[in-house]
PDB file of C-alpha atoms in Angstrom:
ATOM      1  CA  GLU A  36     -49.042-202.361  12.560  1.00 61.00           C
ATOM      2  CA  ASP A  37     -50.309-204.821   9.943  1.00 65.00           C
ATOM      3  CA  LYS A  38     -53.766-203.248  10.125  1.00 56.00           C
ATOM      4  CA  ALA A  39     -52.375-199.749   9.597  1.00 58.00           C
ATOM      5  CA  HIS A  40     -50.242-201.040   6.725  1.00 65.00           C
ATOM      6  CA  ASN A  41     -53.262-202.697   5.088  1.00 64.00           C
ATOM      7  CA  VAL A  42     -55.382-199.572   5.497  1.00 52.00           C
ATOM      8  CA  GLY A  43     -52.652-197.542   3.811  1.00 60.00           C
ATOM      9  CA  ILE A  44     -52.546-199.964   0.894  1.00 68.00           C
ATOM     10  CA  LEU A  45     -56.340-199.847   0.489  1.00 62.00           C
ATOM     11  CA  ARG A  46     -56.310-196.040   0.468  1.00 59.00           C
ATOM     12  CA  ALA A  47     -53.608-196.047  -2.200  1.00 62.00           C
ATOM     13  CA  ILE A  48     -55.642-198.493  -4.292  1.00 69.00           C
ATOM     14  CA  ASN A  49     -58.744-196.314  -3.931  1.00 57.00           C
ATOM     15  CA  VAL A  50     -56.831-193.264  -5.177  1.00 52.00           C
ATOM     16  CA  ILE A  51     -55.571-195.219  -8.207  1.00 65.00           C
ATOM     17  CA  VAL A  52     -59.046-196.584  -9.010  1.00 55.00           C
ATOM     18  CA  HIS A  53     -60.613-193.116  -8.668  1.00 50.00           C
ATOM     19  CA  THR A  54     -57.994-191.643 -11.003  1.00 53.00           C
ATOM     20  CA  LEU A  55     -58.598-194.377 -13.579  1.00 54.00           C
ATOM     21  CA  GLU A  56     -62.375-193.840 -13.394  1.00 48.00           C
ATOM     22  CA  ILE A  57     -61.985-190.113 -14.035  1.00 45.00           C
ATOM     23  CA  THR A  58     -59.535-190.702 -16.886  1.00 50.00           C
ATOM     24  CA  LEU A  59     -61.129-193.667 -18.649  1.00 52.00           C
ATOM     25  CA  PHE A  60     -64.830-193.481 -17.853  1.00 46.00           C
ATOM     26  CA  LYS A  61     -65.891-189.969 -18.735  1.00 52.00           C
ATOM     27  CA  PRO A  62     -69.664-189.456 -18.525  1.00 53.00           C
ATOM     28  CA  LYS A  63     -71.601-189.166 -21.744  1.00 64.00           C
ATOM     29  CA  VAL A  64     -72.085-185.554 -22.765  1.00 74.00           C
ATOM     30  CA  TYR A  65     -75.679-184.454 -22.219  1.00 78.00           C
ATOM     31  CA  VAL A  66     -77.440-182.633 -25.038  1.00 80.00           C
ATOM     32  CA  CYS A  67     -80.836-181.014 -24.509  1.00 80.00           C
ATOM     33  CA  LYS A  68     -82.693-181.519 -27.786  1.00 75.00           C
ATOM     34  CA  VAL A  69     -85.701-179.423 -26.805  1.00 71.00           C
ATOM     35  CA  GLU A  70     -85.797-176.068 -28.561  1.00 83.00           C
ATOM     36  CA  PRO A  71     -87.834-173.113 -27.267  1.00 88.00           C
ATOM     37  CA  PRO A  72     -91.053-173.138 -29.346  1.00 85.00           C
ATOM     38  CA  PRO A  73     -92.106-169.994 -31.235  1.00 85.00           C
ATOM     39  CA  THR A  74     -95.017-169.705 -28.797  1.00 82.00           C
ATOM     40  CA  MET A  75     -92.440-168.917 -26.092  1.00 91.00           C
ATOM     41  CA  ASN A  76     -90.856-166.048 -27.993  1.00 90.00           C
ATOM     42  CA  VAL A  77     -90.910-162.707 -26.162  1.00 93.00           C
ATOM     43  CA  SER A  78     -91.625-160.785 -29.376  1.00 89.00           C
ATOM     44  CA  LYS A  79     -94.811-162.814 -29.915  1.00 89.00           C
ATOM     45  CA  ILE A  80     -96.352-163.104 -26.435  1.00 89.00           C
ATOM     46  CA  GLY A  81     -94.545-160.536 -24.283  1.00 93.00           C
ATOM     47  CA  VAL A  82     -91.972-160.877 -21.524  1.00 93.00           C
ATOM     48  CA  ASN A  83     -94.227-162.016 -18.661  1.00 90.00           C
ATOM     49  CA  ALA A  84     -96.010-164.775 -20.579  1.00 94.00           C
ATOM     50  CA  SER A  85     -92.745-165.929 -22.132  1.00 96.00           C
ATOM     51  CA  ILE A  86     -90.875-166.103 -18.826  1.00 96.00           C
ATOM     52  CA  GLU A  87     -93.782-167.984 -17.233  1.00 96.00           C
ATOM     53  CA  LYS A  88     -93.718-170.668 -19.942  1.00 96.00           C
ATOM     54  CA  ALA A  89     -89.927-170.939 -19.719  1.00 97.00           C
ATOM     55  CA  VAL A  90     -89.982-171.264 -15.914  1.00 97.00           C
ATOM     56  CA  GLN A  91     -92.525-174.085 -16.050  1.00 97.00           C
ATOM     57  CA  HIS A  92     -90.438-175.752 -18.727  1.00 96.00           C
ATOM     58  CA  ILE A  93     -87.216-175.789 -16.709  1.00 97.00           C
ATOM     59  CA  TRP A  94     -89.203-177.020 -13.703  1.00 98.00           C
ATOM     60  CA  ASP A  95     -90.365-179.975 -15.783  1.00 96.00           C
ATOM     61  CA  LEU A  96     -86.771-180.572 -16.946  1.00 96.00           C
ATOM     62  CA  ASP A  97     -85.358-180.609 -13.403  1.00 97.00           C
ATOM     63  CA  VAL A  98     -84.738-184.336 -12.947  1.00 96.00           C
ATOM     64  CA  ASN A  99     -82.313-183.592 -10.080  1.00 97.00           C
ATOM     65  CA  ARG A 100     -85.029-182.062  -7.920  1.00 98.00           C
ATOM     66  CA  LEU A 101     -85.583-183.871  -4.622  1.00 98.00           C
ATOM     67  CA  THR A 102     -88.894-185.425  -3.601  1.00 97.00           C
ATOM     68  CA  PRO A 103     -90.408-184.242  -0.293  1.00 97.00           C
ATOM     69  CA  GLY A 104     -91.015-187.053   2.162  1.00 97.00           C
ATOM     70  CA  VAL A 105     -88.573-189.268   0.285  1.00 97.00           C
ATOM     71  CA  ASP A 106     -85.309-187.389  -0.215  1.00 98.00           C
ATOM     72  CA  TYR A 107     -85.939-184.937   2.605  1.00 98.00           C
ATOM     73  CA  VAL A 108     -88.414-184.110   5.363  1.00 98.00           C
ATOM     74  CA  ILE A 109     -89.114-180.622   6.710  1.00 98.00           C
ATOM     75  CA  ASP A 110     -91.144-179.589   9.754  1.00 98.00           C
ATOM     76  CA  VAL A 111     -92.653-176.149   9.093  1.00 98.00           C
ATOM     77  CA  GLN A 112     -94.196-175.964  12.608  1.00 98.00           C
ATOM     78  CA  GLN A 113     -95.997-172.696  13.451  1.00 96.00           C
ATOM     79  CA  GLY A 114     -96.634-169.673  11.254  1.00 95.00           C
ATOM     80  CA  LYS A 115     -96.139-166.010  12.104  1.00 94.00           C
ATOM     81  CA  LYS A 116     -96.304-162.525  10.671  1.00 93.00           C
ATOM     82  CA  PRO A 117     -92.969-160.934   9.675  1.00 91.00           C
ATOM     83  CA  TYR A 118     -93.238-158.326  12.451  1.00 90.00           C
ATOM     84  CA  TRP A 119     -94.009-160.837  15.203  1.00 90.00           C
ATOM     85  CA  LYS A 120     -91.118-161.198  17.606  1.00 85.00           C
ATOM     86  CA  GLY A 121     -90.167-164.510  19.147  1.00 91.00           C
ATOM     87  CA  ASP A 122     -89.507-168.003  17.879  1.00 95.00           C
ATOM     88  CA  ASN A 123     -92.498-170.001  16.635  1.00 96.00           C
ATOM     89  CA  ALA A 124     -90.442-173.104  15.856  1.00 97.00           C
ATOM     90  CA  ALA A 125     -88.926-175.068  18.710  1.00 97.00           C
ATOM     91  CA  ASP A 126     -87.269-177.532  16.337  1.00 98.00           C
ATOM     92  CA  PRO A 127     -85.114-177.238  13.222  1.00 98.00           C
ATOM     93  CA  LEU A 128     -86.778-176.857   9.824  1.00 98.00           C
ATOM     94  CA  PHE A 129     -85.005-179.876   8.332  1.00 98.00           C
ATOM     95  CA  VAL A 130     -85.833-183.207   9.958  1.00 98.00           C
ATOM     96  CA  ARG A 131     -83.621-185.137   7.556  1.00 98.00           C
ATOM     97  CA  VAL A 132     -82.015-184.876   4.126  1.00 98.00           C
ATOM     98  CA  ASN A 133     -80.613-187.791   2.159  1.00 97.00           C
ATOM     99  CA  GLU A 134     -77.096-186.430   1.766  1.00 97.00           C
ATOM    100  CA  ARG A 135     -76.219-189.019  -0.849  1.00 96.00           C
ATOM    101  CA  VAL A 136     -77.828-186.651  -3.341  1.00 97.00           C
ATOM    102  CA  PHE A 137     -75.015-184.202  -2.569  1.00 97.00           C
ATOM    103  CA  ARG A 138     -72.664-186.550  -4.436  1.00 96.00           C
ATOM    104  CA  ARG A 139     -74.377-185.638  -7.702  1.00 97.00           C
ATOM    105  CA  PRO A 140     -72.099-183.405  -9.819  1.00 97.00           C
ATOM    106  CA  THR A 141     -74.165-180.215  -9.676  1.00 97.00           C
ATOM    107  CA  TYR A 142     -74.814-180.508  -5.927  1.00 98.00           C
ATOM    108  CA  ARG A 143     -71.218-181.466  -5.125  1.00 97.00           C
ATOM    109  CA  THR A 144     -69.689-178.616  -7.132  1.00 98.00           C
ATOM    110  CA  PHE A 145     -72.274-176.151  -5.779  1.00 98.00           C
ATOM    111  CA  ILE A 146     -71.534-177.020  -2.153  1.00 98.00           C
ATOM    112  CA  ALA A 147     -67.802-176.582  -2.802  1.00 98.00           C
ATOM    113  CA  LEU A 148     -68.476-172.861  -3.438  1.00 98.00           C
ATOM    114  CA  LEU A 149     -70.306-172.084  -0.215  1.00 98.00           C
ATOM    115  CA  ASP A 150     -67.193-171.570   1.935  1.00 97.00           C
ATOM    116  CA  ASN A 151     -65.460-169.237  -0.525  1.00 97.00           C
ATOM    117  CA  TYR A 152     -66.850-165.980   0.837  1.00 96.00           C
ATOM    118  CA  LYS A 153     -66.784-163.568   3.781  1.00 95.00           C
ATOM    119  CA  ALA A 154     -70.295-162.796   5.003  1.00 96.00           C
ATOM    120  CA  GLU A 155     -69.656-159.182   6.018  1.00 95.00           C
ATOM    121  CA  VAL A 156     -70.380-156.564   3.361  1.00 95.00           C
ATOM    122  CA  GLY A 157     -67.375-154.251   3.246  1.00 93.00           C
ATOM    123  CA  ALA A 158     -64.813-157.039   3.678  1.00 94.00           C
ATOM    124  CA  ALA A 159     -62.995-157.411   0.357  1.00 95.00           C
ATOM    125  CA  GLU A 160     -63.227-160.813  -1.297  1.00 96.00           C
ATOM    126  CA  VAL A 161     -60.067-162.491  -2.608  1.00 94.00           C
ATOM    127  CA  VAL A 162     -60.589-165.211  -5.205  1.00 96.00           C
ATOM    128  CA  THR A 163     -57.866-167.872  -5.135  1.00 96.00           C
ATOM    129  CA  SER A 164     -56.855-170.053  -8.061  1.00 96.00           C
ATOM    130  CA  GLN A 165     -58.595-172.991  -6.378  1.00 96.00           C
ATOM    131  CA  GLU A 166     -61.803-170.990  -6.029  1.00 97.00           C
ATOM    132  CA  ARG A 167     -61.650-169.983  -9.695  1.00 97.00           C
ATOM    133  CA  ALA A 168     -61.305-173.664 -10.587  1.00 97.00           C
ATOM    134  CA  GLU A 169     -64.305-174.466  -8.370  1.00 97.00           C
ATOM    135  CA  ASN A 170     -66.397-171.788 -10.100  1.00 98.00           C
ATOM    136  CA  LYS A 171     -65.487-173.257 -13.472  1.00 97.00           C
ATOM    137  CA  ALA A 172     -66.244-176.820 -12.348  1.00 97.00           C
ATOM    138  CA  PHE A 173     -69.692-175.770 -11.126  1.00 98.00           C
ATOM    139  CA  LEU A 174     -70.564-173.961 -14.354  1.00 98.00           C
ATOM    140  CA  LYS A 175     -69.394-176.913 -16.449  1.00 97.00           C
ATOM    141  CA  ALA A 176     -71.449-179.297 -14.302  1.00 97.00           C
ATOM    142  CA  ILE A 177     -74.704-177.340 -14.541  1.00 98.00           C
ATOM    143  CA  MET A 178     -74.261-176.947 -18.302  1.00 98.00           C
ATOM    144  CA  GLN A 179     -74.581-180.729 -18.520  1.00 97.00           C
ATOM    145  CA  THR A 180     -78.224-180.486 -17.427  1.00 97.00           C
ATOM    146  CA  GLY A 181     -81.558-179.882 -19.116  1.00 96.00           C
ATOM    147  CA  PRO A 182     -82.544-176.704 -17.232  1.00 97.00           C
ATOM    148  CA  MET A 183     -79.299-174.880 -18.016  1.00 98.00           C
ATOM    149  CA  GLN A 184     -79.055-176.004 -21.628  1.00 97.00           C
ATOM    150  CA  PHE A 185     -82.641-174.919 -22.172  1.00 97.00           C
ATOM    151  CA  CYS A 186     -81.826-171.645 -20.403  1.00 98.00           C
ATOM    152  CA  HIS A 187     -79.007-171.090 -22.905  1.00 98.00           C
ATOM    153  CA  LYS A 188     -81.268-171.789 -25.887  1.00 97.00           C
ATOM    154  CA  TYR A 189     -84.043-169.586 -24.513  1.00 97.00           C
ATOM    155  CA  CYS A 190     -81.760-166.641 -23.722  1.00 97.00           C
ATOM    156  CA  ARG A 191     -80.008-166.937 -27.081  1.00 97.00           C
ATOM    157  CA  ALA A 192     -83.351-167.010 -28.940  1.00 96.00           C
ATOM    158  CA  ASN A 193     -84.584-163.881 -27.174  1.00 96.00           C
ATOM    159  CA  LYS A 194     -81.344-161.924 -26.653  1.00 97.00           C
ATOM    160  CA  PRO A 195     -79.003-162.925 -29.509  1.00 96.00           C
ATOM    161  CA  ASP A 196     -77.157-159.603 -29.240  1.00 97.00           C
ATOM    162  CA  ILE A 197     -75.781-160.397 -25.769  1.00 97.00           C
ATOM    163  CA  VAL A 198     -75.965-164.208 -25.472  1.00 98.00           C
ATOM    164  CA  PRO A 199     -73.306-166.199 -27.366  1.00 98.00           C
ATOM    165  CA  ALA A 200     -74.416-169.197 -29.421  1.00 97.00           C
ATOM    166  CA  ASP A 201     -71.590-171.467 -28.277  1.00 97.00           C
ATOM    167  CA  GLN A 202     -71.559-173.061 -24.830  1.00 97.00           C
ATOM    168  CA  THR A 203     -68.075-171.796 -23.942  1.00 97.00           C
ATOM    169  CA  GLY A 204     -69.147-168.220 -24.625  1.00 98.00           C
ATOM    170  CA  PHE A 205     -72.295-168.702 -22.553  1.00 98.00           C
ATOM    171  CA  ILE A 206     -70.270-170.107 -19.638  1.00 98.00           C
ATOM    172  CA  ASN A 207     -68.063-167.005 -19.804  1.00 98.00           C
ATOM    173  CA  LEU A 208     -71.197-164.841 -19.677  1.00 98.00           C
ATOM    174  CA  LEU A 209     -72.509-166.820 -16.698  1.00 98.00           C
ATOM    175  CA  HIS A 210     -69.213-166.307 -14.897  1.00 98.00           C
ATOM    176  CA  LYS A 211     -69.373-162.569 -15.463  1.00 98.00           C
ATOM    177  CA  ILE A 212     -72.940-162.038 -14.269  1.00 98.00           C
ATOM    178  CA  TRP A 213     -72.709-164.444 -11.320  1.00 98.00           C
ATOM    179  CA  PHE A 214     -69.095-164.527 -10.112  1.00 98.00           C
ATOM    180  CA  ASP A 215     -67.375-161.278 -11.097  1.00 98.00           C
ATOM    181  CA  LEU A 216     -66.832-159.186  -7.971  1.00 97.00           C
ATOM    182  CA  TYR A 217     -68.249-155.721  -7.375  1.00 97.00           C
ATOM    183  CA  SER A 218     -68.817-153.411  -4.433  1.00 96.00           C
ATOM    184  CA  ARG A 219     -71.950-153.524  -2.306  1.00 95.00           C
ATOM    185  CA  SER A 220     -70.443-151.005   0.131  1.00 91.00           C
ATOM    186  CA  ARG A 221     -70.489-147.833  -1.980  1.00 84.00           C
ATOM    187  CA  GLY A 222     -67.222-148.560  -3.708  1.00 77.00           C
ATOM    188  CA  LYS A 223     -65.198-149.209  -0.566  1.00 80.00           C
ATOM    189  CA  ALA A 224     -64.262-152.769  -1.513  1.00 90.00           C
ATOM    190  CA  ARG A 225     -65.014-155.465  -4.079  1.00 95.00           C
ATOM    191  CA  ASP A 226     -66.915-157.374  -1.459  1.00 96.00           C
ATOM    192  CA  SER A 227     -69.754-159.125  -3.243  1.00 97.00           C
ATOM    193  CA  SER A 228     -71.026-161.054  -6.240  1.00 98.00           C
ATOM    194  CA  GLY A 229     -74.390-162.243  -7.470  1.00 98.00           C
ATOM    195  CA  PHE A 230     -73.648-165.819  -6.467  1.00 98.00           C
ATOM    196  CA  GLU A 231     -72.517-164.907  -2.958  1.00 98.00           C
ATOM    197  CA  HIS A 232     -75.531-162.714  -2.315  1.00 98.00           C
ATOM    198  CA  VAL A 233     -78.234-165.028  -3.683  1.00 98.00           C
ATOM    199  CA  PHE A 234     -76.949-168.447  -2.659  1.00 98.00           C
ATOM    200  CA  VAL A 235     -74.575-167.921   0.283  1.00 98.00           C
ATOM    201  CA  GLY A 236     -75.886-164.806   2.023  1.00 98.00           C
ATOM    202  CA  GLU A 237     -74.304-161.649   3.407  1.00 98.00           C
ATOM    203  CA  ILE A 238     -74.507-159.495   6.532  1.00 97.00           C
ATOM    204  CA  LYS A 239     -75.126-155.801   5.925  1.00 95.00           C
ATOM    205  CA  ASP A 240     -76.049-153.155   8.503  1.00 93.00           C
ATOM    206  CA  GLY A 241     -76.818-155.817  11.097  1.00 94.00           C
ATOM    207  CA  GLN A 242     -79.231-157.757   8.887  1.00 95.00           C
ATOM    208  CA  ILE A 243     -79.076-160.794   6.614  1.00 97.00           C
ATOM    209  CA  SER A 244     -78.964-159.784   2.972  1.00 97.00           C
ATOM    210  CA  GLY A 245     -79.663-162.361   0.280  1.00 98.00           C
ATOM    211  CA  PHE A 246     -79.403-166.005   1.443  1.00 98.00           C
ATOM    212  CA  HIS A 247     -82.119-167.534  -0.741  1.00 98.00           C
ATOM    213  CA  ASN A 248     -80.949-171.136  -1.075  1.00 98.00           C
ATOM    214  CA  TRP A 249     -82.283-174.213   0.708  1.00 98.00           C
ATOM    215  CA  ILE A 250     -79.008-176.187   0.569  1.00 98.00           C
ATOM    216  CA  GLN A 251     -77.096-173.408   2.319  1.00 98.00           C
ATOM    217  CA  LEU A 252     -79.970-173.132   4.801  1.00 98.00           C
ATOM    218  CA  TYR A 253     -79.848-176.865   5.550  1.00 98.00           C
ATOM    219  CA  LEU A 254     -76.066-177.027   5.901  1.00 98.00           C
ATOM    220  CA  GLU A 255     -75.914-173.953   8.143  1.00 98.00           C
ATOM    221  CA  GLU A 256     -78.792-175.226  10.279  1.00 98.00           C
ATOM    222  CA  LYS A 257     -76.990-178.567  10.624  1.00 98.00           C
ATOM    223  CA  LYS A 258     -73.902-176.708  11.894  1.00 98.00           C
ATOM    224  CA  GLY A 259     -76.007-174.841  14.447  1.00 98.00           C
ATOM    225  CA  ASN A 260     -75.569-171.476  12.713  1.00 98.00           C
ATOM    226  CA  VAL A 261     -79.203-171.103  11.595  1.00 98.00           C
ATOM    227  CA  ASP A 262     -82.201-170.870  13.911  1.00 98.00           C
ATOM    228  CA  TYR A 263     -85.482-171.402  12.027  1.00 98.00           C
ATOM    229  CA  LYS A 264     -88.240-169.294  13.633  1.00 97.00           C
ATOM    230  CA  GLY A 265     -91.315-170.364  11.671  1.00 98.00           C
ATOM    231  CA  TYR A 266     -92.977-169.876   8.304  1.00 97.00           C
ATOM    232  CA  ILE A 267     -94.555-166.586   7.321  1.00 96.00           C
ATOM    233  CA  LYS A 268     -98.326-166.771   7.182  1.00 90.00           C
ATOM    234  CA  PRO A 269     -99.797-166.097   3.722  1.00 85.00           C
ATOM    235  CA  ARG A 270    -101.241-162.680   2.980  1.00 78.00           C
ATOM    236  CA  ASN A 271    -104.535-164.162   1.829  1.00 80.00           C
ATOM    237  CA  TYR A 272    -106.520-166.323   4.250  1.00 73.00           C
ATOM    238  CA  LYS A 273    -107.801-168.318   1.262  1.00 83.00           C
ATOM    239  CA  ASP A 274    -104.285-169.578   0.473  1.00 90.00           C
ATOM    240  CA  ALA A 275    -103.498-173.257   0.970  1.00 93.00           C
ATOM    241  CA  GLU A 276    -101.987-174.351   4.268  1.00 93.00           C
ATOM    242  CA  THR A 277     -98.186-174.385   4.432  1.00 96.00           C
ATOM    243  CA  ASN A 278     -96.869-177.924   4.848  1.00 96.00           C
ATOM    244  CA  GLY A 279     -93.878-180.193   4.310  1.00 96.00           C
ATOM    245  CA  ASP A 280     -94.470-180.918   0.621  1.00 96.00           C
ATOM    246  CA  ASP A 281     -94.350-177.252  -0.454  1.00 97.00           C
ATOM    247  CA  HIS A 282     -91.485-176.534  -2.823  1.00 98.00           C
ATOM    248  CA  VAL A 283     -91.741-172.795  -2.028  1.00 98.00           C
ATOM    249  CA  LEU A 284     -91.478-171.608   1.571  1.00 97.00           C
ATOM    250  CA  THR A 285     -91.578-168.100   3.033  1.00 97.00           C
ATOM    251  CA  LEU A 286     -89.818-168.159   6.368  1.00 97.00           C
ATOM    252  CA  GLN A 287     -88.059-166.281   9.154  1.00 97.00           C
ATOM    253  CA  PHE A 288     -84.704-167.298  10.609  1.00 98.00           C
ATOM    254  CA  SER A 289     -81.501-166.038  12.163  1.00 97.00           C
ATOM    255  CA  TRP A 290     -77.978-166.767  10.966  1.00 98.00           C
ATOM    256  CA  ASN A 291     -75.143-166.490  13.475  1.00 97.00           C
ATOM    257  CA  GLY A 292     -77.433-164.346  15.614  1.00 96.00           C
ATOM    258  CA  VAL A 293     -78.455-161.999  12.795  1.00 96.00           C
ATOM    259  CA  ASP A 294     -82.113-161.951  11.700  1.00 95.00           C
ATOM    260  CA  LYS A 295     -83.768-162.496   8.347  1.00 96.00           C
ATOM    261  CA  THR A 296     -87.256-161.132   9.034  1.00 95.00           C
ATOM    262  CA  VAL A 297     -88.749-162.572   5.875  1.00 96.00           C
ATOM    263  CA  GLY A 298     -87.328-164.514   2.962  1.00 97.00           C
ATOM    264  CA  THR A 299     -88.619-166.970   0.388  1.00 97.00           C
ATOM    265  CA  ASP A 300     -86.757-170.069  -0.772  1.00 98.00           C
ATOM    266  CA  PHE A 301     -87.365-172.866  -3.205  1.00 98.00           C
ATOM    267  CA  ILE A 302     -87.070-176.134  -1.260  1.00 98.00           C
ATOM    268  CA  GLY A 303     -85.618-179.317  -2.743  1.00 98.00           C
ATOM    269  CA  VAL A 304     -84.836-177.898  -6.179  1.00 98.00           C
ATOM    270  CA  SER A 305     -81.498-178.508  -7.863  1.00 98.00           C
ATOM    271  CA  PRO A 306     -78.762-175.851  -8.163  1.00 98.00           C
ATOM    272  CA  GLU A 307     -79.187-175.879 -11.948  1.00 98.00           C
ATOM    273  CA  PHE A 308     -82.895-175.030 -11.693  1.00 98.00           C
ATOM    274  CA  GLU A 309     -82.267-171.894  -9.663  1.00 98.00           C
ATOM    275  CA  MET A 310     -79.305-170.839 -11.798  1.00 98.00           C
ATOM    276  CA  ALA A 311     -81.412-171.277 -14.946  1.00 98.00           C
ATOM    277  CA  LEU A 312     -84.424-169.459 -13.459  1.00 98.00           C
ATOM    278  CA  TYR A 313     -82.541-166.405 -12.252  1.00 98.00           C
ATOM    279  CA  THR A 314     -80.331-166.244 -15.348  1.00 98.00           C
ATOM    280  CA  MET A 315     -83.383-166.189 -17.635  1.00 98.00           C
ATOM    281  CA  CYS A 316     -85.017-163.483 -15.563  1.00 98.00           C
ATOM    282  CA  PHE A 317     -81.819-161.415 -15.579  1.00 98.00           C
ATOM    283  CA  LEU A 318     -80.975-161.738 -19.273  1.00 98.00           C
ATOM    284  CA  VAL A 319     -84.493-161.770 -20.732  1.00 97.00           C
ATOM    285  CA  GLY A 320     -86.923-160.670 -18.020  1.00 97.00           C
ATOM    286  CA  LYS A 321     -87.457-157.577 -15.915  1.00 96.00           C
ATOM    287  CA  GLU A 322     -87.136-156.576 -12.260  1.00 97.00           C
ATOM    288  CA  ASP A 323     -90.543-158.154 -11.597  1.00 97.00           C
ATOM    289  CA  ASN A 324     -91.372-161.424 -13.340  1.00 97.00           C
ATOM    290  CA  LYS A 325     -94.792-162.751 -12.362  1.00 97.00           C
ATOM    291  CA  VAL A 326     -95.234-166.430 -13.077  1.00 97.00           C
ATOM    292  CA  ARG A 327     -97.575-169.293 -12.174  1.00 97.00           C
ATOM    293  CA  LEU A 328     -95.695-172.473 -11.279  1.00 98.00           C
ATOM    294  CA  GLU A 329     -97.331-175.891 -11.065  1.00 97.00           C
ATOM    295  CA  THR A 330     -95.316-178.335  -8.958  1.00 97.00           C
ATOM    296  CA  LYS A 331     -97.815-181.258  -9.162  1.00 93.00           C
ATOM    297  CA  THR A 332     -98.639-180.935  -5.441  1.00 94.00           C
ATOM    298  CA  ASP A 333     -99.221-177.169  -5.416  1.00 96.00           C
ATOM    299  CA  ILE A 334     -99.755-174.144  -7.633  1.00 97.00           C
ATOM    300  CA  PHE A 335     -97.810-171.007  -6.737  1.00 97.00           C
ATOM    301  CA  ASP A 336     -98.199-167.518  -8.104  1.00 96.00           C
ATOM    302  CA  LEU A 337     -94.725-166.043  -7.774  1.00 97.00           C
ATOM    303  CA  ASN A 338     -92.930-162.822  -8.508  1.00 97.00           C
ATOM    304  CA  ILE A 339     -89.318-163.567  -9.391  1.00 98.00           C
ATOM    305  CA  LYS A 340     -87.480-160.422  -8.348  1.00 98.00           C
ATOM    306  CA  CYS A 341     -84.265-159.605 -10.201  1.00 98.00           C
ATOM    307  CA  TYR A 342     -82.019-156.584  -9.738  1.00 98.00           C
ATOM    308  CA  THR A 343     -78.823-155.451 -11.434  1.00 97.00           C
ATOM    309  CA  MET A 344     -75.588-154.315  -9.783  1.00 96.00           C
ATOM    310  CA  ALA A 345     -72.444-152.821 -11.316  1.00 94.00           C
ATOM    311  CA  ARG A 346     -74.267-152.162 -14.620  1.00 94.00           C
ATOM    312  CA  ASP A 347     -74.320-155.721 -15.987  1.00 97.00           C
ATOM    313  CA  LYS A 348     -74.169-158.175 -13.080  1.00 98.00           C
ATOM    314  CA  ILE A 349     -76.755-159.857 -10.891  1.00 98.00           C
ATOM    315  CA  GLY A 350     -77.380-157.908  -7.698  1.00 98.00           C
ATOM    316  CA  THR A 351     -80.038-160.231  -6.331  1.00 98.00           C
ATOM    317  CA  SER A 352     -82.775-162.574  -7.499  1.00 98.00           C
ATOM    318  CA  TYR A 353     -85.309-164.484  -5.474  1.00 98.00           C
ATOM    319  CA  PRO A 354     -88.932-165.664  -5.467  1.00 98.00           C
ATOM    320  CA  GLU A 355     -91.724-163.770  -3.762  1.00 97.00           C
ATOM    321  CA  ALA A 356     -94.838-165.833  -3.015  1.00 96.00           C
ATOM    322  CA  LEU A 357     -98.038-164.063  -4.056  1.00 95.00           C
ATOM    323  CA  SER A 358    -100.544-166.903  -3.645  1.00 95.00           C
ATOM    324  CA  HIS A 359    -100.634-170.655  -3.061  1.00 95.00           C
ATOM    325  CA  GLU A 360    -103.228-173.315  -3.738  1.00 94.00           C
ATOM    326  CA  GLU A 361    -103.267-177.100  -3.697  1.00 93.00           C
ATOM    327  CA  ALA A 362    -103.010-178.708  -7.137  1.00 85.00           C
TER     328      ALA A 362
END
């Protein structure tokens, strides 16, 4: 009885301390002082060259990115062609992930969103007040980072007619393009959003649609819902070998028994990097945005695909690997 009483007291003290920390010790507001240089302006160098420079820049700003072999270990196992049947990976993709990184504000608020959706296209989504608060908390958290603040500056510089100058206005725009619901089932129900499709994944016509995020992949694999079936062999035999330090991986997997024949994910990047990347491509870029990305260990030629739904919202966005070489 005394032990239970003492445990209760300690829990009460922890709640009080946590409340005081939140109230009295607010983190210092981050301000990205880097402005997009004139050499990055779309009107001067064109959309493709501008997007490529901006993508490399937010990569370099991503201090929350995880380090392969240190923060996580993946086992890519055997490669396959997309049309090959069977499982070329006997083991999970993720050997380990240091989950302490998930306590970081952008990771923690991102993960809180992953259980807010129904996977089946055609099943209407209902957004609760708690879920709206979670959306807002995530957007506020990522706007305290270099990649997203640079994204704001870049989009404002190139699309001043649609991108507000103030951060509150930009957050409202982000909410609209990422979280506003629309129909992916020919108007039958408001069953989808850009965020759900890209980061969480959906099931449509017996196939996985979307699902382009490594954190969701890891968490679902940990639960036993994802079966990794191997990486997709590169199109060009001259490409570098796929291995555990690649930050871009083209793979095949199943989710709750439903197949994703081929998909490409960034591995180990922060939520703010992907949000910044796809937002820039949506607001400033085109449907196809070809970029060269240097990750220090590798060089990837990528096509960042980006499609619109419901006139002014993100339908999908994801990387497509065109070539890969060692740095």
